mmCIF file of C-alpha atoms in Angstrom:
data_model
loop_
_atom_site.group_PDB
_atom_site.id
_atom_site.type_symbol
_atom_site.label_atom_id
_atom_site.label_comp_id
_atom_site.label_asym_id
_atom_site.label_seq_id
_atom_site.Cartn_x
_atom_site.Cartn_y
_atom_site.Cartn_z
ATOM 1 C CA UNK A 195 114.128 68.361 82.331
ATOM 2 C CA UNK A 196 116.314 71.035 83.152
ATOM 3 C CA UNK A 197 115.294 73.031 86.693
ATOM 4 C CA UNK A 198 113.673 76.297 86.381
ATOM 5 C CA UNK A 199 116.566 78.812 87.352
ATOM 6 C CA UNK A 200 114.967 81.767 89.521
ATOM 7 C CA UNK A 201 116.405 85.452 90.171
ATOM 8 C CA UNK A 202 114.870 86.995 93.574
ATOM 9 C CA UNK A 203 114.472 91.046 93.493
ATOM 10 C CA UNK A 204 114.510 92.075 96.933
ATOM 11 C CA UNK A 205 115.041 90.484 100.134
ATOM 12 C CA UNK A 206 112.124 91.188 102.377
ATOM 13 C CA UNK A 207 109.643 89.036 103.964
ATOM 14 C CA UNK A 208 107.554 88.058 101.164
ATOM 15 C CA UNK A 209 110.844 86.956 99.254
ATOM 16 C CA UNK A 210 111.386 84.865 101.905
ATOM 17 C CA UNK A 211 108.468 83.088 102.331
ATOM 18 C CA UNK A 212 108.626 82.363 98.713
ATOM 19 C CA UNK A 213 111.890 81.338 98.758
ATOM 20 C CA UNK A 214 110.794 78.881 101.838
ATOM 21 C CA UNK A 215 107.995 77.676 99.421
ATOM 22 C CA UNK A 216 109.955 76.870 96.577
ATOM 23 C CA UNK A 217 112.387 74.820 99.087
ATOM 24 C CA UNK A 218 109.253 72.566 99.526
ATOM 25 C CA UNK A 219 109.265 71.384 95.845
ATOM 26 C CA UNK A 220 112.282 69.285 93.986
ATOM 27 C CA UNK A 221 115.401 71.121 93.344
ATOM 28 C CA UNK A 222 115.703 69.332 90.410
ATOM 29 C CA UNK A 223 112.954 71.381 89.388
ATOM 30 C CA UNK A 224 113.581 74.986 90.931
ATOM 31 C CA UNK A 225 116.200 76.602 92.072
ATOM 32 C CA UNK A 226 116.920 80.496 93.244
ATOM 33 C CA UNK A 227 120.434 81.048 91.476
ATOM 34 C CA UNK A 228 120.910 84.553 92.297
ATOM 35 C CA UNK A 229 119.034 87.333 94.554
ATOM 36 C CA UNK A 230 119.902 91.542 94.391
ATOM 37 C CA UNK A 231 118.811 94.085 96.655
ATOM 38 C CA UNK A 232 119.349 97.829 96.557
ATOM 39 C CA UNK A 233 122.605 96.810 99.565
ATOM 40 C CA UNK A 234 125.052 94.151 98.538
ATOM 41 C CA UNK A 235 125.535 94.005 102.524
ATOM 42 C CA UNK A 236 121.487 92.673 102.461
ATOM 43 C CA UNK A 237 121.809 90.728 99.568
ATOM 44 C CA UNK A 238 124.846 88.373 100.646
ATOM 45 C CA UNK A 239 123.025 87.979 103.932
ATOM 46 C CA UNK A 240 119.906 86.775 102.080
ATOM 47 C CA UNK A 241 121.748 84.490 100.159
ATOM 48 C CA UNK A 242 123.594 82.925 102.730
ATOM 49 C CA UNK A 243 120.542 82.398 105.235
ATOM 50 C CA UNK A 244 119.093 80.482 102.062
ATOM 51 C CA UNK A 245 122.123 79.180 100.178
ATOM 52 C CA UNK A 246 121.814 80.869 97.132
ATOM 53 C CA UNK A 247 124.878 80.780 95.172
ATOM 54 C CA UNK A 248 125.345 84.998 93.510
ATOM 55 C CA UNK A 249 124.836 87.768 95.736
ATOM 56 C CA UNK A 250 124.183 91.664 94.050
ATOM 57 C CA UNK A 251 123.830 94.869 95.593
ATOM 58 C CA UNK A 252 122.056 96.014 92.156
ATOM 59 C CA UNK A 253 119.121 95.075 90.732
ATOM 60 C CA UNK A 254 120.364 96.211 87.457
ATOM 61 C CA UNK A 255 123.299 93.704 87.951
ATOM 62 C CA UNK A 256 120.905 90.735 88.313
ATOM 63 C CA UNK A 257 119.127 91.921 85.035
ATOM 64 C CA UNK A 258 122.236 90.936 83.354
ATOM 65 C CA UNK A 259 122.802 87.891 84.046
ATOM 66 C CA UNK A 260 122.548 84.974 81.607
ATOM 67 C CA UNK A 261 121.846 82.249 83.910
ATOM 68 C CA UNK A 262 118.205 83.177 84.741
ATOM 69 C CA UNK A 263 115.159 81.688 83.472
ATOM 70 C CA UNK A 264 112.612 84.117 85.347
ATOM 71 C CA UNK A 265 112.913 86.774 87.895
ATOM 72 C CA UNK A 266 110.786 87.048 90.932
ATOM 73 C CA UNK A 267 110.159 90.865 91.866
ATOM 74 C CA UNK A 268 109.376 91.150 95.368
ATOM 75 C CA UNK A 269 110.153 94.733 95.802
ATOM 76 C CA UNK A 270 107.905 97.845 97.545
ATOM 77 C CA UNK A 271 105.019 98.561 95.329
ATOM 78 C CA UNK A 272 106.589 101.527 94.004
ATOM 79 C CA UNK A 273 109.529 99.769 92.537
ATOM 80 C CA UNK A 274 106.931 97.024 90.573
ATOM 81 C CA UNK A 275 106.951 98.672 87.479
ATOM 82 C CA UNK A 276 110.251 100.221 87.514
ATOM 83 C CA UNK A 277 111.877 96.842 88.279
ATOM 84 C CA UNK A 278 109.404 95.091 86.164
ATOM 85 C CA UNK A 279 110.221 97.479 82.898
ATOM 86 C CA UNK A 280 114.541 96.515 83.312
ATOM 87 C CA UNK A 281 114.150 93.320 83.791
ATOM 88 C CA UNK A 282 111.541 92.713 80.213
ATOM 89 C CA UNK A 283 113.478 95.048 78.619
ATOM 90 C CA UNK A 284 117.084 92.560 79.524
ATOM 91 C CA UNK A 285 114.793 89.883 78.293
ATOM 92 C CA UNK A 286 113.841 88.162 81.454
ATOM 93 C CA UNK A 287 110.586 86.716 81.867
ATOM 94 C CA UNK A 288 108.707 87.980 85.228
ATOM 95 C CA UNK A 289 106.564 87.059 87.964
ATOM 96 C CA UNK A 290 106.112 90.309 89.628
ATOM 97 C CA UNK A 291 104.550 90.382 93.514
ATOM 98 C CA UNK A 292 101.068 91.764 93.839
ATOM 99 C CA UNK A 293 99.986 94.584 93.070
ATOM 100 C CA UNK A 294 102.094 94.445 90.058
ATOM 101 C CA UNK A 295 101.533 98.157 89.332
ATOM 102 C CA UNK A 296 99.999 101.120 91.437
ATOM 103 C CA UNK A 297 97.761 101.958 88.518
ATOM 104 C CA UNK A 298 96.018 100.431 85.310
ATOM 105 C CA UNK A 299 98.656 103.133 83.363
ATOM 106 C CA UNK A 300 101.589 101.490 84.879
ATOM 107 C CA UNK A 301 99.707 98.278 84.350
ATOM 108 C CA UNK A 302 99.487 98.555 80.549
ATOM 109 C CA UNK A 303 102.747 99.398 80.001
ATOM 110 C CA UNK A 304 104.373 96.284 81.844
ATOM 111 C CA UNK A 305 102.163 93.857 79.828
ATOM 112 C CA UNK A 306 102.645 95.485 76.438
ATOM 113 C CA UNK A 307 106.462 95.535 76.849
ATOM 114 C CA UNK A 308 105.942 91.685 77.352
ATOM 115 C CA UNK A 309 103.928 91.603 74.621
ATOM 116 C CA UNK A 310 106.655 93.379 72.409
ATOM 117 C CA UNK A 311 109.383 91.427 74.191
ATOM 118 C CA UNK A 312 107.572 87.924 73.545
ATOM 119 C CA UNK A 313 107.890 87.133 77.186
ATOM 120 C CA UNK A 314 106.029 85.605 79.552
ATOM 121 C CA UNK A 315 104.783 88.047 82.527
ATOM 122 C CA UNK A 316 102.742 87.101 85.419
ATOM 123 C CA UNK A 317 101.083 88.988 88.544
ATOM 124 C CA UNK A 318 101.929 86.810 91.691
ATOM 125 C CA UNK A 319 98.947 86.787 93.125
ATOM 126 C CA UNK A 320 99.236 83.388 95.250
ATOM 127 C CA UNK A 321 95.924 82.825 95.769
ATOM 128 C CA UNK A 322 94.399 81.808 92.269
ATOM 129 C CA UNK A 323 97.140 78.792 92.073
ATOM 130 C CA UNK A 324 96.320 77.298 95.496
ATOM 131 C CA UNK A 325 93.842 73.696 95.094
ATOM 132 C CA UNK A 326 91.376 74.908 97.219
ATOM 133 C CA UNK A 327 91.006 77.896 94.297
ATOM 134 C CA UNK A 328 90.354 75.091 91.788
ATOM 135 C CA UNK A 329 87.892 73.307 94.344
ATOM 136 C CA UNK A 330 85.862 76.468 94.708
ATOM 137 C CA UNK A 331 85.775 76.796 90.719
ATOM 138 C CA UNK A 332 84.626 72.956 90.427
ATOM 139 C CA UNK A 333 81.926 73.311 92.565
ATOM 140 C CA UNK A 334 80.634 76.486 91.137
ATOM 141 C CA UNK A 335 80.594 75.013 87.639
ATOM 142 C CA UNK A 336 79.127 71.826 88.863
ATOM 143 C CA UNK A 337 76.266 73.469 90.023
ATOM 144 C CA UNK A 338 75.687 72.254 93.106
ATOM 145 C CA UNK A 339 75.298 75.527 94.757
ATOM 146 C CA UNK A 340 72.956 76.533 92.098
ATOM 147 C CA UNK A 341 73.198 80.035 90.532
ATOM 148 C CA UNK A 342 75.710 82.114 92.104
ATOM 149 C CA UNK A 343 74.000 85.312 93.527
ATOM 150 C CA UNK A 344 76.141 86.681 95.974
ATOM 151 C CA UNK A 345 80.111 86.357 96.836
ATOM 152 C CA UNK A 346 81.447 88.223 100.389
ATOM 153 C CA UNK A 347 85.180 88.576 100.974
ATOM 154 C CA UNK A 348 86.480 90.883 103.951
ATOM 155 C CA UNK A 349 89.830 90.742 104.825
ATOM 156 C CA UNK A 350 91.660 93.276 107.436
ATOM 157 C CA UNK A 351 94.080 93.167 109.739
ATOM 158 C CA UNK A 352 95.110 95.925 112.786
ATOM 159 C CA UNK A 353 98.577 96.869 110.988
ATOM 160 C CA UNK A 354 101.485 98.013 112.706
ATOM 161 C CA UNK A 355 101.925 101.779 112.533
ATOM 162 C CA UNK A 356 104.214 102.650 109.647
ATOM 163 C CA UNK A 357 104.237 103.888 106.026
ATOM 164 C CA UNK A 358 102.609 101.597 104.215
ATOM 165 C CA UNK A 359 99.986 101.772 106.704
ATOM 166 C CA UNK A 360 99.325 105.384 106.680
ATOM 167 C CA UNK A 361 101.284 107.393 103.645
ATOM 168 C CA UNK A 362 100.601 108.102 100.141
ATOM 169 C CA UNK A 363 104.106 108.870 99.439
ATOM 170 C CA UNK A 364 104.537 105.076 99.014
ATOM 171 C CA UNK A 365 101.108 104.085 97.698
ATOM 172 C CA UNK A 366 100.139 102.634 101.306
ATOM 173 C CA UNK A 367 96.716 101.749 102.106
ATOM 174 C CA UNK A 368 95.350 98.325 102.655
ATOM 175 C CA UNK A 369 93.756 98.391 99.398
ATOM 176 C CA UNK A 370 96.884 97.291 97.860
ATOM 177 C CA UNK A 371 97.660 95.011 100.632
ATOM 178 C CA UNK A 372 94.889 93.563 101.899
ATOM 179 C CA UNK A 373 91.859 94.447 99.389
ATOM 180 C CA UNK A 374 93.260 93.284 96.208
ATOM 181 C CA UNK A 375 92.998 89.565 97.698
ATOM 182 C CA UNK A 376 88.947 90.515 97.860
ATOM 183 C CA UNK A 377 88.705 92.240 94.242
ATOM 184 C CA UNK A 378 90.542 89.105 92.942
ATOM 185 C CA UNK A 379 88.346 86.550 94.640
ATOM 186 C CA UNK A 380 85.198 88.283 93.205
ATOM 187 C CA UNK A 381 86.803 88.075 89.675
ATOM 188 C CA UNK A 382 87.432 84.662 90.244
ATOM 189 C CA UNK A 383 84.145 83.628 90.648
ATOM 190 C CA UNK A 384 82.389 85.952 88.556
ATOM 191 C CA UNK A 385 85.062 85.066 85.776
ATOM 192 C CA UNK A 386 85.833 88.034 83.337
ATOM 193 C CA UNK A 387 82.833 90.143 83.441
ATOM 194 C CA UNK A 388 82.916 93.515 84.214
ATOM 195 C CA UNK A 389 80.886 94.504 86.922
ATOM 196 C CA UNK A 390 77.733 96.975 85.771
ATOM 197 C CA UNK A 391 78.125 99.285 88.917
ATOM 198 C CA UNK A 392 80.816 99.732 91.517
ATOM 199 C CA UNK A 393 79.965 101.619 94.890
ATOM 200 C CA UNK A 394 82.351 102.299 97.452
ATOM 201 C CA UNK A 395 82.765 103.732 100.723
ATOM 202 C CA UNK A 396 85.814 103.969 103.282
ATOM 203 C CA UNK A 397 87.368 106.247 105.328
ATOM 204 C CA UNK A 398 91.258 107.815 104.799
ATOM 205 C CA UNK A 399 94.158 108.143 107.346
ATOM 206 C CA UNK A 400 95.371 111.177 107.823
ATOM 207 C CA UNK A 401 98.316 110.360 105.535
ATOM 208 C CA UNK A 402 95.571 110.469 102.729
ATOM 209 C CA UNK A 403 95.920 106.547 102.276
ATOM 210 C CA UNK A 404 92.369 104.192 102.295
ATOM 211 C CA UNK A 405 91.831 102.806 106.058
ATOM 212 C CA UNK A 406 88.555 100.616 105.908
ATOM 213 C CA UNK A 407 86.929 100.141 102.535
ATOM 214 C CA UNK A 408 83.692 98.579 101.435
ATOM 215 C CA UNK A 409 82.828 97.821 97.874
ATOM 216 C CA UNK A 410 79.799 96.475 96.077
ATOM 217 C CA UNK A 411 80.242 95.303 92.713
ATOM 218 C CA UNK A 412 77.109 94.628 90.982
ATOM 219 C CA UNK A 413 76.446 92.486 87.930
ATOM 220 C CA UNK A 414 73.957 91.040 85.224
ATOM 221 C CA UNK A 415 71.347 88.574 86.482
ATOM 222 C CA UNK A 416 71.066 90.544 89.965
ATOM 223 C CA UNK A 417 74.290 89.203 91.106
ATOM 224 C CA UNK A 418 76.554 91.258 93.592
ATOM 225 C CA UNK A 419 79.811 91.174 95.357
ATOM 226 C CA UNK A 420 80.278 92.540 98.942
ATOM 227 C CA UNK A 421 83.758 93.181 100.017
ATOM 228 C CA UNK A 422 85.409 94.670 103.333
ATOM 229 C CA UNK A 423 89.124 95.822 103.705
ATOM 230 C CA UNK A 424 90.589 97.557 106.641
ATOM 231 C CA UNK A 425 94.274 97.516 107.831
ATOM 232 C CA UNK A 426 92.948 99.231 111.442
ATOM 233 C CA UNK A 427 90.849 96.078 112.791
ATOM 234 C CA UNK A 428 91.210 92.094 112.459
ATOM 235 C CA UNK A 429 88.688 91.273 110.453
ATOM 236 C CA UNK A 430 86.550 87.646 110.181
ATOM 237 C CA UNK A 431 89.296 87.024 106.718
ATOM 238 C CA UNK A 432 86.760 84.840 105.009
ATOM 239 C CA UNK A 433 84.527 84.330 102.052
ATOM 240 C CA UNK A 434 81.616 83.170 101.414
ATOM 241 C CA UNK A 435 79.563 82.152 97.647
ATOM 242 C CA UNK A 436 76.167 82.016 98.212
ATOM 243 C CA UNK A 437 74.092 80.209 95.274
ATOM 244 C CA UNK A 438 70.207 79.184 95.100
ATOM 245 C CA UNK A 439 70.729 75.809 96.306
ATOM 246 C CA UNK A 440 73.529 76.463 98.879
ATOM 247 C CA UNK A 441 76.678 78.286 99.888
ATOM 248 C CA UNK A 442 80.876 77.546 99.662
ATOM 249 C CA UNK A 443 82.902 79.102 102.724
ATOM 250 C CA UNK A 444 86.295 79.746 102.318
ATOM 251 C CA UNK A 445 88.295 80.459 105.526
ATOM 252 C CA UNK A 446 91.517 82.013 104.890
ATOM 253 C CA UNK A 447 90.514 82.695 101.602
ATOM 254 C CA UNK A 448 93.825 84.646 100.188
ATOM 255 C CA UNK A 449 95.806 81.108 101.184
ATOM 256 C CA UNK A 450 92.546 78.860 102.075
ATOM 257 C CA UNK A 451 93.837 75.064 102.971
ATOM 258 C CA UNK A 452 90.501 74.105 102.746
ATOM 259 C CA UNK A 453 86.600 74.571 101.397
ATOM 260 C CA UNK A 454 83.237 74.111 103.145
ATOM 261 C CA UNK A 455 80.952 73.242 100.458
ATOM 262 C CA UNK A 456 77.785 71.342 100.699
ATOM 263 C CA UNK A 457 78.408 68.383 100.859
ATOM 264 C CA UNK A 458 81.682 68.001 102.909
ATOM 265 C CA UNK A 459 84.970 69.714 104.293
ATOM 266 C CA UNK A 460 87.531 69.711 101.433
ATOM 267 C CA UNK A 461 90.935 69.645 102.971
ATOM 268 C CA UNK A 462 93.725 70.099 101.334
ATOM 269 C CA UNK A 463 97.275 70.841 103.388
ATOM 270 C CA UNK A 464 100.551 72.292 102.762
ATOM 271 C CA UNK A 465 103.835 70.984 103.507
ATOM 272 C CA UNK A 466 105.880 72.099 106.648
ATOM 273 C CA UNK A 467 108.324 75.140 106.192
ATOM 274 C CA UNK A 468 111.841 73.840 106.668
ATOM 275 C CA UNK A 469 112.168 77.677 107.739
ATOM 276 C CA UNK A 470 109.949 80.603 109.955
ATOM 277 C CA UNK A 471 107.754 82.106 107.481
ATOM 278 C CA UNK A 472 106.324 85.694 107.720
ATOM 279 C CA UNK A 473 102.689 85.198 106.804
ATOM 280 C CA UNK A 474 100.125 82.857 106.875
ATOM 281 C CA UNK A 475 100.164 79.923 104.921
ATOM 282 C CA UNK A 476 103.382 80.901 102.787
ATOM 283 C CA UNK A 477 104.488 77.535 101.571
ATOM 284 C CA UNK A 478 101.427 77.657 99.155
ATOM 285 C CA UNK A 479 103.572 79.875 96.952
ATOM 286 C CA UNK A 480 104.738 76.852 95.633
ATOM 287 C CA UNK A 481 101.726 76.730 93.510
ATOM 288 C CA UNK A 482 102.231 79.684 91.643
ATOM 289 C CA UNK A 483 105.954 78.894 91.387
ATOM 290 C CA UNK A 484 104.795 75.366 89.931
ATOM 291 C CA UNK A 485 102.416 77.054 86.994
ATOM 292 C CA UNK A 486 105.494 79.536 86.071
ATOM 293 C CA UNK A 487 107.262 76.591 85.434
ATOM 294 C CA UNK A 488 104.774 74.597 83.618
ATOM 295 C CA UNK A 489 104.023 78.231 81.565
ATOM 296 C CA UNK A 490 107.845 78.275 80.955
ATOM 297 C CA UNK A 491 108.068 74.587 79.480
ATOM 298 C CA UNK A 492 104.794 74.814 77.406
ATOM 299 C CA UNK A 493 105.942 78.516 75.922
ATOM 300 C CA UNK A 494 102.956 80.202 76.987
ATOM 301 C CA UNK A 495 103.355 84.099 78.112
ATOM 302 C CA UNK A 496 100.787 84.353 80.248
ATOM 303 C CA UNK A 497 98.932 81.479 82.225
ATOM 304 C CA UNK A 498 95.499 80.792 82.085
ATOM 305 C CA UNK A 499 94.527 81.218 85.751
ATOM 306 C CA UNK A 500 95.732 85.224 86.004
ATOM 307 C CA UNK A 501 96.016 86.481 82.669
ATOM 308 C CA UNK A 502 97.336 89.991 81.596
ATOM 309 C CA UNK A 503 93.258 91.190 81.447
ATOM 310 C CA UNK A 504 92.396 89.447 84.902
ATOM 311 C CA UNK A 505 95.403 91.596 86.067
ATOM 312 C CA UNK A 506 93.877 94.715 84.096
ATOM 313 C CA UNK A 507 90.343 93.927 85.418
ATOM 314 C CA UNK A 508 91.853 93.579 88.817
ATOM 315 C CA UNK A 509 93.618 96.911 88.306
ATOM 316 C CA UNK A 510 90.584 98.755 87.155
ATOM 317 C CA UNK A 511 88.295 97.793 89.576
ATOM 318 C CA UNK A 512 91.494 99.397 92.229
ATOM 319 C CA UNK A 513 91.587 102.800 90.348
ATOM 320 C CA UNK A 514 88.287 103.461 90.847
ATOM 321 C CA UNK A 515 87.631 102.794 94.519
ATOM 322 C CA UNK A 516 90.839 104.654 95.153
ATOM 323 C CA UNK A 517 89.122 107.475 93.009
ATOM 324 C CA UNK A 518 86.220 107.320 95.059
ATOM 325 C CA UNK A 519 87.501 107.019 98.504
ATOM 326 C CA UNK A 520 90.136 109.978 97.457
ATOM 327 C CA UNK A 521 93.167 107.877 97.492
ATOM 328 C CA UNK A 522 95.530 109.523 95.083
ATOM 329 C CA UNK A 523 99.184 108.681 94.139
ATOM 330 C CA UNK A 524 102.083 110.576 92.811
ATOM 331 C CA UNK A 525 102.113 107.855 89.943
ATOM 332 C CA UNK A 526 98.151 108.761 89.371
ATOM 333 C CA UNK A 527 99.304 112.353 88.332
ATOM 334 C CA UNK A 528 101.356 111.517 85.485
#
């Protein structure tokens, strides 16, 4: 079988933790052929720290290439949907970094121009590929925490001073970097329902950008989701599933390595990075880099465990705390 041929948008530290993570799997299987940035200069440095073999100072020039079996956008949020929209429209299946639009409009549009391309499109969010994700979802369905009544997620983090700390004019916040990670956990567990009721509360920078947010989602059967974000204080970074007959703890939930259920500590560990990595627990990317390829081979256009309406769901849910906490966008306007 033929390896999956990947084209990197973007060069910054997410790109290279995933490129680290895909190093950790066969090379018969993946391999990065070609990265672009916005700076040729940035791009051949990129692809000589991690021996990739074509170098671009366009992203446009990348979307041209033949030799690509799926680009991975790991651009500013901004440039998502953008970036997203040239590559489907060249004919290049995606995996586009979380949040893979600022909006549910811009949200929409990338997944029905893969629908009318016939191409497969993924959000990258990391978390719903990693086993502990699947352990979580066993147990639940087993039962053995009984009926599900509550799920808390908080995740914050004191963030250095900058833009996408503090200013709109780049759709900063730490609900797009740090909250998401909560919404999606909730979804998870909850599965596709729509929440009945959604109450929020936070507090703004003076940028006009979300600092600390709390939401409470609330569904049928008097079932409820707490979650915390901040990007001004470290936060605990856990969750918790609390059923009738017991609970699930997740530490490290947006990359857990392993689950505290009932009845014992499931562990389950990632492999070394051959290189530094930028964030916690990076080399679990490989997971979602595994289920592109397996969606690739099998001709599916959207996988199972983050389909287009999880994403939607996901983006919803966003829209209207921002709404709420008075978070508003250029992109909101159009």
């Amino acid at each position: 079988m033929a390896p999956t041929r990947w084209g990197f948008v973007a060069t910054g530290r997410i790109c290279n933790d995933f490129k680290v993570a895909l190093d950790t799997l066969p090379r018969n299987e993946h391999q990065v052929v070609a990265v672009a940035s916005r700076s040729l200069e940035t791009a051949q440095k990129f692809a000589k720290t991690h021996n990739i073999p074509k170098a671009y100072g366009s992203y446009a020039e990348l979307a041209e290439q033949e030799d690509i079996d799926v680009v991975y956008i790991g651009a500013v949020h901004l440039q998502h949907a953008p970036v997203t929209t040239m590559m489907l429209e060249a004919g290049k299946p995606v995996l586009c970094e979380k949040p893979m639009a600022v909006n549910s409009r811009e949200a929409r549009q990338m997944i029905g121009l893969a629908k009318e391309k016939n191409l497969f499109f993924m959000e990258a969010i990391k978390s719903r590929f990693f086993p502990s994700y699947k352990k979580v979802r066993e147990i639940v369905d087993s039962g053995d925490v009984g009926e599900v009544k509550l799920i808390t997620a908080c995740f914050g983090k004191n963030l250095p001073t900058g833009v996408y700390k503090q200013e709109r004019s780049v759709a900063g916040g730490g609900l797009l970097l740090l909250g998401i990670y909560t919404i999606q956990f909730a979804t998870m567990v909850f599965g596709e329902e729509e929440p009945e009721d959604i109450t929020v509360s936070g507090h703004l920078t003076d940028g006009g950008v979300d600092e600390t947010v709390t939401i409470v989602l609330k569904y049928s059967g008097n079932r409820m989701a707490t979650l915390i974000s901040g990007a001004s204080a470290n936060l605990a970074n856990e969750a918790y599933v609390y059923g009738t007959k017991g609970s699930i703890k997740i530490p490290l939930f947006w990359c857990p390595t392993e689950v505290i259920a009932p009845d014992k500590i499931h562990e389950f560990p990632l492999p070394p990075p051959e290189k530094p990595l930028n964030f916690e627990n990076s080399t679990g990317m490989r997971f979602e880099a595994m289920e592109v390829r397996r969606c690739l081979q099998e001709g599916l256009k959207e996988s199972p465990l983050m389909t287009h309406a999880m994403s939607l769901q996901i983006a919803g849910i966003l829209d209207q705390t921002r709404k709420v906490v008075g978070v508003v966008y250029d992109q909101d306007k159009e």
